[in-house]
PDB file of C-alpha atoms in Angstrom:
ATOM      1  CA  MET A   1     -56.160 -25.321 -71.170  1.00 48.00           C
ATOM      2  CA  PRO A   2     -54.750 -22.203 -71.507  1.00 51.00           C
ATOM      3  CA  LEU A   3     -51.879 -21.552 -68.927  1.00 48.00           C
ATOM      4  CA  GLN A   4     -52.875 -18.625 -66.545  1.00 51.00           C
ATOM      5  CA  SER A   5     -49.999 -15.670 -66.845  1.00 51.00           C
ATOM      6  CA  GLU A   6     -47.945 -14.764 -63.457  1.00 52.00           C
ATOM      7  CA  ASP A   7     -49.264 -12.245 -61.643  1.00 54.00           C
ATOM      8  CA  PRO A   8     -46.430  -9.468 -62.028  1.00 51.00           C
ATOM      9  CA  GLU A   9     -46.419  -8.229 -58.184  1.00 51.00           C
ATOM     10  CA  MET A  10     -45.784 -11.800 -57.160  1.00 48.00           C
ATOM     11  CA  LYS A  11     -42.906 -11.955 -59.505  1.00 48.00           C
ATOM     12  CA  GLU A  12     -41.550  -8.811 -58.510  1.00 50.00           C
ATOM     13  CA  ALA A  13     -41.833  -9.494 -54.816  1.00 47.00           C
ATOM     14  CA  SER A  14     -40.479 -13.072 -55.533  1.00 49.00           C
ATOM     15  CA  PHE A  15     -37.554 -11.570 -56.901  1.00 44.00           C
ATOM     16  CA  GLU A  16     -37.278  -9.230 -54.269  1.00 48.00           C
ATOM     17  CA  ALA A  17     -37.440 -11.808 -51.546  1.00 46.00           C
ATOM     18  CA  THR A  18     -34.292 -13.987 -53.564  1.00 48.00           C
ATOM     19  CA  PHE A  19     -31.918 -10.461 -53.718  1.00 44.00           C
ATOM     20  CA  VAL A  20     -32.831  -9.204 -50.140  1.00 46.00           C
ATOM     21  CA  SER A  21     -32.633 -13.031 -48.494  1.00 53.00           C
ATOM     22  CA  PRO A  22     -28.662 -12.962 -49.141  1.00 54.00           C
ATOM     23  CA  ILE A  23     -28.132  -9.614 -48.224  1.00 57.00           C
ATOM     24  CA  SER A  24     -29.902 -10.029 -44.933  1.00 59.00           C
ATOM     25  CA  SER A  25     -28.012 -12.657 -44.232  1.00 58.00           C
ATOM     26  CA  MET A  26     -24.621 -11.131 -44.936  1.00 60.00           C
ATOM     27  CA  ILE A  27     -25.708  -8.232 -42.832  1.00 59.00           C
ATOM     28  CA  SER A  28     -26.502 -10.783 -39.991  1.00 56.00           C
ATOM     29  CA  LEU A  29     -22.886 -11.921 -40.237  1.00 51.00           C
ATOM     30  CA  ILE A  30     -21.422  -9.076 -40.474  1.00 55.00           C
ATOM     31  CA  CYS A  31     -23.446  -8.224 -37.339  1.00 51.00           C
ATOM     32  CA  ILE A  32     -22.443 -11.618 -35.693  1.00 49.00           C
ATOM     33  CA  LEU A  33     -18.637 -11.283 -36.707  1.00 47.00           C
ATOM     34  CA  PHE A  34     -18.603  -7.746 -35.547  1.00 48.00           C
ATOM     35  CA  PHE A  35     -20.298  -8.424 -32.188  1.00 47.00           C
ATOM     36  CA  SER A  36     -18.401 -11.692 -31.453  1.00 43.00           C
ATOM     37  CA  PHE A  37     -14.816  -9.826 -31.765  1.00 44.00           C
ATOM     38  CA  LEU A  38     -16.188  -7.162 -29.278  1.00 45.00           C
ATOM     39  CA  VAL A  39     -17.070  -9.872 -26.760  1.00 43.00           C
ATOM     40  CA  ARG A  40     -13.721 -11.742 -27.391  1.00 41.00           C
ATOM     41  CA  LYS A  41     -12.013  -8.553 -26.549  1.00 46.00           C
ATOM     42  CA  SER A  42     -14.003  -8.069 -23.645  1.00 46.00           C
ATOM     43  CA  CYS A  43     -14.127 -11.370 -22.366  1.00 53.00           C
ATOM     44  CA  GLY A  44     -10.566 -12.812 -23.042  1.00 55.00           C
ATOM     45  CA  VAL A  45      -7.521 -12.913 -21.312  1.00 62.00           C
ATOM     46  CA  ASP A  46      -5.382 -10.503 -23.049  1.00 77.00           C
ATOM     47  CA  ASP A  47      -3.041  -8.865 -20.311  1.00 86.00           C
ATOM     48  CA  PRO A  48       0.080 -10.361 -20.056  1.00 88.00           C
ATOM     49  CA  HIS A  49       0.584  -9.396 -16.098  1.00 88.00           C
ATOM     50  CA  PHE A  50      -2.643 -10.615 -15.450  1.00 91.00           C
ATOM     51  CA  LEU A  51      -1.819 -14.367 -16.907  1.00 89.00           C
ATOM     52  CA  ARG A  52       1.860 -14.492 -15.548  1.00 87.00           C
ATOM     53  CA  CYS A  53       0.542 -13.422 -11.708  1.00 89.00           C
ATOM     54  CA  ARG A  54      -2.780 -15.083 -11.610  1.00 86.00           C
ATOM     55  CA  VAL A  55      -1.108 -18.574 -10.903  1.00 85.00           C
ATOM     56  CA  PRO A  56       0.032 -18.690  -7.248  1.00 83.00           C
ATOM     57  CA  GLN A  57       3.898 -19.643  -7.009  1.00 88.00           C
ATOM     58  CA  ASN A  58       5.325 -21.341  -3.917  1.00 91.00           C
ATOM     59  CA  CYS A  59       9.006 -22.686  -2.571  1.00 93.00           C
ATOM     60  CA  GLY A  60       7.786 -26.172  -1.539  1.00 91.00           C
ATOM     61  CA  ASP A  61       5.714 -25.866   1.601  1.00 91.00           C
ATOM     62  CA  GLY A  62       2.565 -25.160   0.131  1.00 90.00           C
ATOM     63  CA  GLN A  63       2.389 -21.532   1.421  1.00 92.00           C
ATOM     64  CA  ASN A  64       1.151 -19.183  -1.534  1.00 93.00           C
ATOM     65  CA  ILE A  65       3.370 -16.440  -2.735  1.00 93.00           C
ATOM     66  CA  THR A  66       0.903 -13.265  -4.057  1.00 93.00           C
ATOM     67  CA  PHE A  67       1.335  -9.738  -3.818  1.00 94.00           C
ATOM     68  CA  PRO A  68       3.186  -7.988  -1.944  1.00 94.00           C
ATOM     69  CA  PHE A  69       5.384 -10.904  -2.217  1.00 94.00           C
ATOM     70  CA  PHE A  70       7.073 -12.226  -5.325  1.00 92.00           C
ATOM     71  CA  ILE A  71       9.610 -14.764  -5.796  1.00 91.00           C
ATOM     72  CA  GLN A  72      12.797 -13.401  -7.134  1.00 86.00           C
ATOM     73  CA  GLY A  73      14.465 -15.310  -9.545  1.00 76.00           C
ATOM     74  CA  THR A  74      12.070 -17.219 -11.406  1.00 67.00           C
ATOM     75  CA  GLN A  75      10.460 -17.423 -14.648  1.00 52.00           C
ATOM     76  CA  GLN A  76       7.062 -17.747 -13.627  1.00 58.00           C
ATOM     77  CA  GLN A  77       6.891 -14.280 -11.305  1.00 62.00           C
ATOM     78  CA  ASN A  78       8.385 -11.086 -11.593  1.00 72.00           C
ATOM     79  CA  TYR A  79       8.520  -7.809  -9.307  1.00 78.00           C
ATOM     80  CA  TYR A  80       5.306  -6.786 -10.829  1.00 87.00           C
ATOM     81  CA  CYS A  81       3.591  -9.555  -9.602  1.00 90.00           C
ATOM     82  CA  GLY A  82       4.387  -8.357  -6.416  1.00 91.00           C
ATOM     83  CA  HIS A  83       6.153  -4.969  -4.452  1.00 89.00           C
ATOM     84  CA  PRO A  84       9.843  -4.640  -5.384  1.00 86.00           C
ATOM     85  CA  GLY A  85      10.516  -3.928  -1.468  1.00 88.00           C
ATOM     86  CA  PHE A  86       8.914  -7.522  -0.562  1.00 92.00           C
ATOM     87  CA  PRO A  87      11.609 -10.116  -2.671  1.00 92.00           C
ATOM     88  CA  ILE A  88      11.154 -13.993  -1.251  1.00 93.00           C
ATOM     89  CA  SER A  89      13.870 -16.505  -1.613  1.00 93.00           C
ATOM     90  CA  CYS A  90      13.211 -20.191  -1.504  1.00 93.00           C
ATOM     91  CA  ASN A  91      15.922 -22.008   0.961  1.00 90.00           C
ATOM     92  CA  ILE A  92      17.024 -25.787   0.227  1.00 88.00           C
ATOM     93  CA  ASN A  93      14.411 -26.937   2.429  1.00 87.00           C
ATOM     94  CA  GLY A  94      11.544 -25.570   0.124  1.00 91.00           C
ATOM     95  CA  GLN A  95      10.822 -22.724   2.399  1.00 93.00           C
ATOM     96  CA  PRO A  96      10.650 -18.994   1.898  1.00 95.00           C
ATOM     97  CA  THR A  97      12.902 -16.773   3.271  1.00 95.00           C
ATOM     98  CA  PHE A  98      13.523 -12.749   3.149  1.00 92.00           C
ATOM     99  CA  THR A  99      16.451 -10.405   4.397  1.00 90.00           C
ATOM    100  CA  ILE A 100      16.032  -7.749   6.425  1.00 85.00           C
ATOM    101  CA  VAL A 101      19.136  -5.550   6.440  1.00 80.00           C
ATOM    102  CA  ASP A 102      21.816  -8.049   6.346  1.00 82.00           C
ATOM    103  CA  SER A 103      19.832 -10.983   7.867  1.00 87.00           C
ATOM    104  CA  ASN A 104      17.753 -14.049   6.419  1.00 91.00           C
ATOM    105  CA  TYR A 105      14.581 -15.017   7.859  1.00 93.00           C
ATOM    106  CA  SER A 106      12.709 -17.847   7.579  1.00 94.00           C
ATOM    107  CA  ILE A 107       8.487 -17.379   6.956  1.00 95.00           C
ATOM    108  CA  HIS A 108       6.728 -19.931   8.783  1.00 94.00           C
ATOM    109  CA  LYS A 109       3.012 -19.150   8.147  1.00 94.00           C
ATOM    110  CA  ILE A 110       1.708 -16.380   5.778  1.00 95.00           C
ATOM    111  CA  PHE A 111      -1.629 -14.301   6.845  1.00 95.00           C
ATOM    112  CA  TYR A 112      -2.998 -12.418   4.039  1.00 93.00           C
ATOM    113  CA  GLN A 113      -6.127 -11.494   5.796  1.00 91.00           C
ATOM    114  CA  ASN A 114      -4.731  -9.063   8.128  1.00 92.00           C
ATOM    115  CA  GLN A 115      -1.246  -8.545   6.507  1.00 94.00           C
ATOM    116  CA  THR A 116       0.998 -10.528   9.006  1.00 95.00           C
ATOM    117  CA  LEU A 117       3.353 -13.202   8.662  1.00 94.00           C
ATOM    118  CA  ARG A 118       5.280 -15.451  11.423  1.00 94.00           C
ATOM    119  CA  VAL A 119       9.092 -15.466  10.902  1.00 94.00           C
ATOM    120  CA  SER A 120      12.689 -16.656  12.633  1.00 92.00           C
ATOM    121  CA  ASN A 121      15.899 -16.072  11.962  1.00 91.00           C
ATOM    122  CA  ALA A 122      17.500 -18.516   9.402  1.00 90.00           C
ATOM    123  CA  ILE A 123      19.874 -19.468  11.514  1.00 88.00           C
ATOM    124  CA  PHE A 124      17.669 -21.487  13.494  1.00 83.00           C
ATOM    125  CA  SER A 125      16.021 -23.453  10.545  1.00 74.00           C
ATOM    126  CA  ASN A 126      19.761 -24.385   9.062  1.00 69.00           C
ATOM    127  CA  SER A 127      21.019 -25.792  12.469  1.00 65.00           C
ATOM    128  CA  ASN A 128      20.392 -29.087  14.037  1.00 68.00           C
ATOM    129  CA  THR A 129      22.583 -28.109  16.886  1.00 69.00           C
ATOM    130  CA  ASP A 130      21.310 -27.221  20.105  1.00 78.00           C
ATOM    131  CA  CYS A 131      23.501 -24.515  21.335  1.00 84.00           C
ATOM    132  CA  ILE A 132      22.538 -20.706  21.204  1.00 86.00           C
ATOM    133  CA  PRO A 133      23.752 -18.909  17.977  1.00 87.00           C
ATOM    134  CA  PHE A 134      24.913 -15.637  17.809  1.00 88.00           C
ATOM    135  CA  ILE A 135      22.291 -13.405  16.157  1.00 89.00           C
ATOM    136  CA  LYS A 136      22.461  -9.455  14.984  1.00 87.00           C
ATOM    137  CA  ASN A 137      19.918  -7.000  16.669  1.00 87.00           C
ATOM    138  CA  ILE A 138      17.213  -6.779  14.301  1.00 83.00           C
ATOM    139  CA  SER A 139      16.073  -3.408  12.416  1.00 79.00           C
ATOM    140  CA  PHE A 140      13.031  -3.164  10.265  1.00 75.00           C
ATOM    141  CA  PRO A 141      12.779  -1.030   7.554  1.00 71.00           C
ATOM    142  CA  LEU A 142       9.536   0.944   9.153  1.00 73.00           C
ATOM    143  CA  VAL A 143       8.420   1.722   5.297  1.00 81.00           C
ATOM    144  CA  ARG A 144       7.938  -2.232   5.186  1.00 89.00           C
ATOM    145  CA  PHE A 145       7.358  -3.738   8.149  1.00 91.00           C
ATOM    146  CA  GLU A 146       6.178  -3.587  12.183  1.00 90.00           C
ATOM    147  CA  LEU A 147       6.139  -5.683  14.873  1.00 90.00           C
ATOM    148  CA  ALA A 148       2.617  -7.027  15.427  1.00 90.00           C
ATOM    149  CA  PRO A 149       0.815  -6.456  18.725  1.00 88.00           C
ATOM    150  CA  LYS A 150       1.839  -8.784  21.682  1.00 84.00           C
ATOM    151  CA  GLN A 151       5.559  -9.326  20.872  1.00 87.00           C
ATOM    152  CA  SER A 152       7.959  -9.363  23.454  1.00 87.00           C
ATOM    153  CA  ASN A 153      11.471  -8.601  23.516  1.00 89.00           C
ATOM    154  CA  LEU A 154      13.787 -11.294  24.776  1.00 89.00           C
ATOM    155  CA  LEU A 155      17.401 -10.208  25.157  1.00 90.00           C
ATOM    156  CA  LEU A 156      20.431 -12.226  24.618  1.00 91.00           C
ATOM    157  CA  LEU A 157      23.965 -11.720  26.375  1.00 89.00           C
ATOM    158  CA  TYR A 158      27.280 -12.908  25.370  1.00 89.00           C
ATOM    159  CA  ASN A 159      30.644 -12.964  26.254  1.00 83.00           C
ATOM    160  CA  CYS A 160      29.568 -12.726  29.930  1.00 79.00           C
ATOM    161  CA  SER A 161      32.412 -12.503  32.888  1.00 73.00           C
ATOM    162  CA  ASN A 162      32.547 -14.815  35.669  1.00 64.00           C
ATOM    163  CA  SER A 163      33.029 -12.259  38.348  1.00 59.00           C
ATOM    164  CA  SER A 164      31.250 -12.181  41.190  1.00 61.00           C
ATOM    165  CA  ALA A 165      29.230  -9.552  40.702  1.00 66.00           C
ATOM    166  CA  LEU A 166      27.057 -11.574  38.864  1.00 73.00           C
ATOM    167  CA  PRO A 167      23.974 -12.721  40.060  1.00 73.00           C
ATOM    168  CA  GLY A 168      24.445 -16.575  41.614  1.00 72.00           C
ATOM    169  CA  ASP A 169      21.039 -17.697  40.368  1.00 74.00           C
ATOM    170  CA  LEU A 170      21.863 -16.677  36.859  1.00 81.00           C
ATOM    171  CA  GLN A 171      21.419 -19.568  34.243  1.00 79.00           C
ATOM    172  CA  PHE A 172      24.029 -19.923  31.225  1.00 81.00           C
ATOM    173  CA  TYR A 173      23.610 -21.448  28.015  1.00 84.00           C
ATOM    174  CA  ASP A 174      25.838 -22.749  25.822  1.00 84.00           C
ATOM    175  CA  GLY A 175      26.714 -20.634  22.426  1.00 85.00           C
ATOM    176  CA  CYS A 176      27.813 -22.280  19.356  1.00 85.00           C
ATOM    177  CA  TYR A 177      31.251 -20.748  19.813  1.00 84.00           C
ATOM    178  CA  GLY A 178      32.208 -21.760  23.324  1.00 81.00           C
ATOM    179  CA  GLU A 179      30.591 -18.960  24.849  1.00 82.00           C
ATOM    180  CA  LYS A 180      28.250 -18.918  27.651  1.00 82.00           C
ATOM    181  CA  VAL A 181      24.929 -17.339  26.857  1.00 86.00           C
ATOM    182  CA  LEU A 182      22.368 -15.532  29.364  1.00 87.00           C
ATOM    183  CA  ALA A 183      18.582 -15.057  28.248  1.00 87.00           C
ATOM    184  CA  LEU A 184      16.615 -12.561  29.921  1.00 87.00           C
ATOM    185  CA  SER A 185      13.576 -11.061  29.616  1.00 85.00           C
ATOM    186  CA  GLU A 186      13.506  -7.128  28.965  1.00 83.00           C
ATOM    187  CA  GLU A 187      11.533  -7.038  32.482  1.00 84.00           C
ATOM    188  CA  ASP A 188      13.608  -9.367  34.489  1.00 84.00           C
ATOM    189  CA  PRO A 189      14.865  -7.788  37.328  1.00 82.00           C
ATOM    190  CA  LYS A 190      18.614  -9.085  37.059  1.00 82.00           C
ATOM    191  CA  LEU A 191      19.478  -7.295  34.056  1.00 83.00           C
ATOM    192  CA  GLU A 192      20.661  -4.167  35.571  1.00 79.00           C
ATOM    193  CA  ASP A 193      23.583  -6.427  37.285  1.00 76.00           C
ATOM    194  CA  VAL A 194      24.359  -8.112  34.324  1.00 82.00           C
ATOM    195  CA  SER A 195      24.478  -5.476  31.251  1.00 75.00           C
ATOM    196  CA  ILE A 196      27.682  -4.462  32.397  1.00 77.00           C
ATOM    197  CA  GLU A 197      29.226  -7.570  32.897  1.00 78.00           C
ATOM    198  CA  CYS A 198      28.372  -8.852  29.524  1.00 82.00           C
ATOM    199  CA  LYS A 199      29.770  -7.285  26.569  1.00 80.00           C
ATOM    200  CA  THR A 200      27.464  -8.225  23.470  1.00 87.00           C
ATOM    201  CA  ARG A 201      23.334  -7.406  23.965  1.00 88.00           C
ATOM    202  CA  VAL A 202      20.876  -8.755  21.079  1.00 90.00           C
ATOM    203  CA  VAL A 203      17.373  -7.699  21.346  1.00 90.00           C
ATOM    204  CA  ALA A 204      15.661 -10.427  20.136  1.00 90.00           C
ATOM    205  CA  PRO A 205      11.396 -10.005  19.473  1.00 90.00           C
ATOM    206  CA  VAL A 206       9.396 -13.135  20.651  1.00 90.00           C
ATOM    207  CA  GLU A 207       6.090 -14.010  21.103  1.00 85.00           C
ATOM    208  CA  ALA A 208       4.923 -12.695  24.435  1.00 72.00           C
ATOM    209  CA  ALA A 209       3.005 -15.541  25.708  1.00 64.00           C
ATOM    210  CA  ALA A 210       5.543 -18.158  24.275  1.00 57.00           C
ATOM    211  CA  TYR A 211       8.295 -17.676  26.856  1.00 54.00           C
ATOM    212  CA  GLY A 212       8.697 -18.883  30.083  1.00 53.00           C
ATOM    213  CA  GLY A 213      12.556 -18.823  30.791  1.00 51.00           C
ATOM    214  CA  GLU A 214      12.618 -22.107  32.116  1.00 50.00           C
ATOM    215  CA  ASN A 215      15.641 -23.859  30.477  1.00 50.00           C
ATOM    216  CA  HIS A 216      17.581 -24.028  27.467  1.00 49.00           C
ATOM    217  CA  ASP A 217      15.291 -25.869  25.072  1.00 58.00           C
ATOM    218  CA  GLU A 218      12.481 -23.772  25.700  1.00 76.00           C
ATOM    219  CA  ILE A 219      14.602 -21.187  24.969  1.00 82.00           C
ATOM    220  CA  ARG A 220      15.943 -22.342  22.151  1.00 81.00           C
ATOM    221  CA  GLY A 221      12.226 -23.279  20.909  1.00 84.00           C
ATOM    222  CA  VAL A 222      11.017 -19.748  21.391  1.00 87.00           C
ATOM    223  CA  LEU A 223      13.790 -18.394  19.307  1.00 88.00           C
ATOM    224  CA  GLY A 224      12.957 -20.855  16.436  1.00 88.00           C
ATOM    225  CA  ASN A 225       9.331 -20.573  16.740  1.00 90.00           C
ATOM    226  CA  GLY A 226      10.164 -16.478  15.808  1.00 91.00           C
ATOM    227  CA  PHE A 227       8.027 -13.457  16.098  1.00 93.00           C
ATOM    228  CA  TRP A 228       4.994 -11.968  14.461  1.00 94.00           C
ATOM    229  CA  LEU A 229       5.377  -8.991  11.450  1.00 93.00           C
ATOM    230  CA  LYS A 230       3.023  -7.027  10.228  1.00 94.00           C
ATOM    231  CA  TRP A 231       3.696  -5.688   6.577  1.00 94.00           C
ATOM    232  CA  LYS A 232       2.847  -2.295   5.318  1.00 92.00           C
ATOM    233  CA  ALA A 233       1.663  -2.366   1.329  1.00 91.00           C
ATOM    234  CA  ASN A 234      -1.752  -1.427  -0.706  1.00 90.00           C
ATOM    235  CA  ASP A 235      -4.931  -3.492   0.398  1.00 89.00           C
ATOM    236  CA  CYS A 236      -5.359  -6.075  -1.710  1.00 90.00           C
ATOM    237  CA  SER A 237      -8.939  -7.269  -1.390  1.00 91.00           C
ATOM    238  CA  ASN A 238     -10.901  -4.397  -3.053  1.00 91.00           C
ATOM    239  CA  CYS A 239      -8.929  -5.967  -6.438  1.00 94.00           C
ATOM    240  CA  GLU A 240      -8.952  -9.679  -5.930  1.00 93.00           C
ATOM    241  CA  ASP A 241     -12.853  -8.667  -5.018  1.00 93.00           C
ATOM    242  CA  SER A 242     -13.481  -8.195  -8.396  1.00 93.00           C
ATOM    243  CA  GLY A 243     -11.722 -10.723  -9.933  1.00 92.00           C
ATOM    244  CA  GLY A 244      -8.214  -9.052 -10.236  1.00 94.00           C
ATOM    245  CA  ILE A 245      -4.910  -9.537  -9.471  1.00 94.00           C
ATOM    246  CA  CYS A 246      -2.553  -7.169  -7.410  1.00 94.00           C
ATOM    247  CA  GLY A 247       1.002  -6.161  -8.240  1.00 93.00           C
ATOM    248  CA  SER A 248       2.913  -2.885  -9.357  1.00 91.00           C
ATOM    249  CA  MET A 249       4.040  -1.307 -11.990  1.00 88.00           C
ATOM    250  CA  LEU A 250       6.183   1.645 -12.844  1.00 82.00           C
ATOM    251  CA  ASP A 251       4.279   5.019 -13.690  1.00 81.00           C
ATOM    252  CA  ASN A 252       5.606   7.711 -15.672  1.00 78.00           C
ATOM    253  CA  ASN A 253       8.611   9.073 -12.802  1.00 74.00           C
ATOM    254  CA  SER A 254      10.008   5.604 -12.725  1.00 73.00           C
ATOM    255  CA  ASN A 255       7.838   4.963  -9.495  1.00 82.00           C
ATOM    256  CA  TYR A 256       6.494   1.916  -8.112  1.00 85.00           C
ATOM    257  CA  ARG A 257       2.372   2.464  -8.461  1.00 89.00           C
ATOM    258  CA  PHE A 258      -0.361  -0.350  -6.639  1.00 93.00           C
ATOM    259  CA  GLN A 259      -2.008  -2.198 -10.144  1.00 93.00           C
ATOM    260  CA  CYS A 260      -5.246  -4.250 -10.139  1.00 95.00           C
ATOM    261  CA  PHE A 261      -4.360  -6.901 -13.114  1.00 94.00           C
ATOM    262  CA  CYS A 262      -7.358  -7.657 -15.082  1.00 94.00           C
ATOM    263  CA  ALA A 263      -8.196 -10.069 -17.914  1.00 90.00           C
ATOM    264  CA  GLU A 264      -8.194  -7.225 -20.218  1.00 89.00           C
ATOM    265  CA  ARG A 265      -6.139  -4.518 -18.542  1.00 90.00           C
ATOM    266  CA  PRO A 266      -4.686  -3.188 -15.620  1.00 91.00           C
ATOM    267  CA  HIS A 267      -7.090  -0.733 -13.290  1.00 92.00           C
ATOM    268  CA  HIS A 268      -5.551   1.416 -10.465  1.00 89.00           C
ATOM    269  CA  VAL A 269      -8.062  -0.052  -7.786  1.00 90.00           C
ATOM    270  CA  ARG A 270     -10.292  -2.524  -9.012  1.00 91.00           C
ATOM    271  CA  CYS A 271     -11.554  -4.180 -12.269  1.00 92.00           C
ATOM    272  CA  SER A 272     -14.728  -2.621 -12.111  1.00 76.00           C
ATOM    273  CA  ILE A 273     -17.349  -0.093 -10.773  1.00 57.00           C
ATOM    274  CA  PRO A 274     -20.233  -1.093  -9.586  1.00 49.00           C
ATOM    275  CA  GLY A 275     -23.058   0.185 -11.983  1.00 47.00           C
ATOM    276  CA  GLN A 276     -20.882   0.756 -15.108  1.00 49.00           C
ATOM    277  CA  PHE A 277     -22.055  -0.839 -18.170  1.00 42.00           C
ATOM    278  CA  SER A 278     -19.998  -3.690 -19.637  1.00 45.00           C
ATOM    279  CA  LEU A 279     -20.345  -5.448 -22.758  1.00 47.00           C
ATOM    280  CA  SER A 280     -19.612  -8.857 -21.166  1.00 42.00           C
ATOM    281  CA  ILE A 281     -22.281  -8.352 -18.661  1.00 39.00           C
ATOM    282  CA  LEU A 282     -24.671  -7.843 -22.034  1.00 44.00           C
ATOM    283  CA  PHE A 283     -23.482 -10.320 -23.799  1.00 43.00           C
ATOM    284  CA  SER A 284     -23.983 -13.138 -21.103  1.00 37.00           C
ATOM    285  CA  GLN A 285     -27.587 -12.383 -20.216  1.00 38.00           C
ATOM    286  CA  ALA A 286     -27.759 -12.627 -24.161  1.00 45.00           C
ATOM    287  CA  SER A 287     -26.096 -15.708 -24.183  1.00 40.00           C
ATOM    288  CA  ALA A 288     -28.073 -17.349 -21.400  1.00 36.00           C
ATOM    289  CA  ARG A 289     -31.464 -16.685 -22.999  1.00 41.00           C
ATOM    290  CA  ASN A 290     -30.144 -17.862 -26.045  1.00 45.00           C
ATOM    291  CA  GLY A 291     -28.810 -21.124 -24.516  1.00 41.00           C
ATOM    292  CA  LEU A 292     -25.039 -20.129 -25.634  1.00 41.00           C
ATOM    293  CA  SER A 293     -22.012 -20.389 -23.332  1.00 37.00           C
ATOM    294  CA  LYS A 294     -21.213 -17.426 -21.348  1.00 37.00           C
ATOM    295  CA  CYS A 295     -17.623 -15.792 -20.883  1.00 42.00           C
ATOM    296  CA  ASP A 296     -15.193 -17.826 -18.854  1.00 38.00           C
ATOM    297  CA  PHE A 297     -13.087 -15.432 -16.585  1.00 35.00           C
ATOM    298  CA  SER A 298     -11.358 -17.998 -14.740  1.00 31.00           C
TER     299      SER A 298
END
């Protein structure tokens, strides 16, 4: 039986399919590698500031130290994780402290939502005695802090004489250096009589609702409980809501500017602009349709 000759057109089509198939596969592979590279750059966590600052640090008491504060002198955090004007130190008790002028203050609680913190003079945290220590007048750097509302001033008067000019119903407290101390509210009518007889006068902010002026233990307790400060720094909510980490960087004029550290690079306000085209979003949508894993931004 004679063999049928092969159709030339079929032979040519087979040859073209054999030739085109490897080329198509190579082009597809190149496209996949190219877009995979772009996606990795879009989805990857490459910014060193973001990597360094995204893990909150603490002194040991469980309070997270984040923008505008940073723990100075540690490898885990640097000034760019916060603002250079808000350095935090850790005392031997694992409590965060900071310095205002030349006095140390212990931080009891930080509320990042409304930018307030409760602090007290660190001398009350470091002393186990029941005496009233000598403290200095507090002077706030107004560019960084201000007293929160509903605070009151407790006046501590040291080195008071025992002259008959002083009212007889005054309550004296034992100072830590053998002196007698008076503690009066700034609204106390007796203040005018004793101001002349007491050599040293210190204004100590306290919570308005905490002071009743009853006894020694209450006075020291109110002073140790501290007062509320409100700090002045950039609002971090827009950056955090976009997945960023707030921090600071030097600009071309050597001034520190607020930065929103994002996975790929720093931004001025937030990591993404609503409605802006994003390759990572496009890839995530395509990956979801094809059963691939999405980018991990955690």
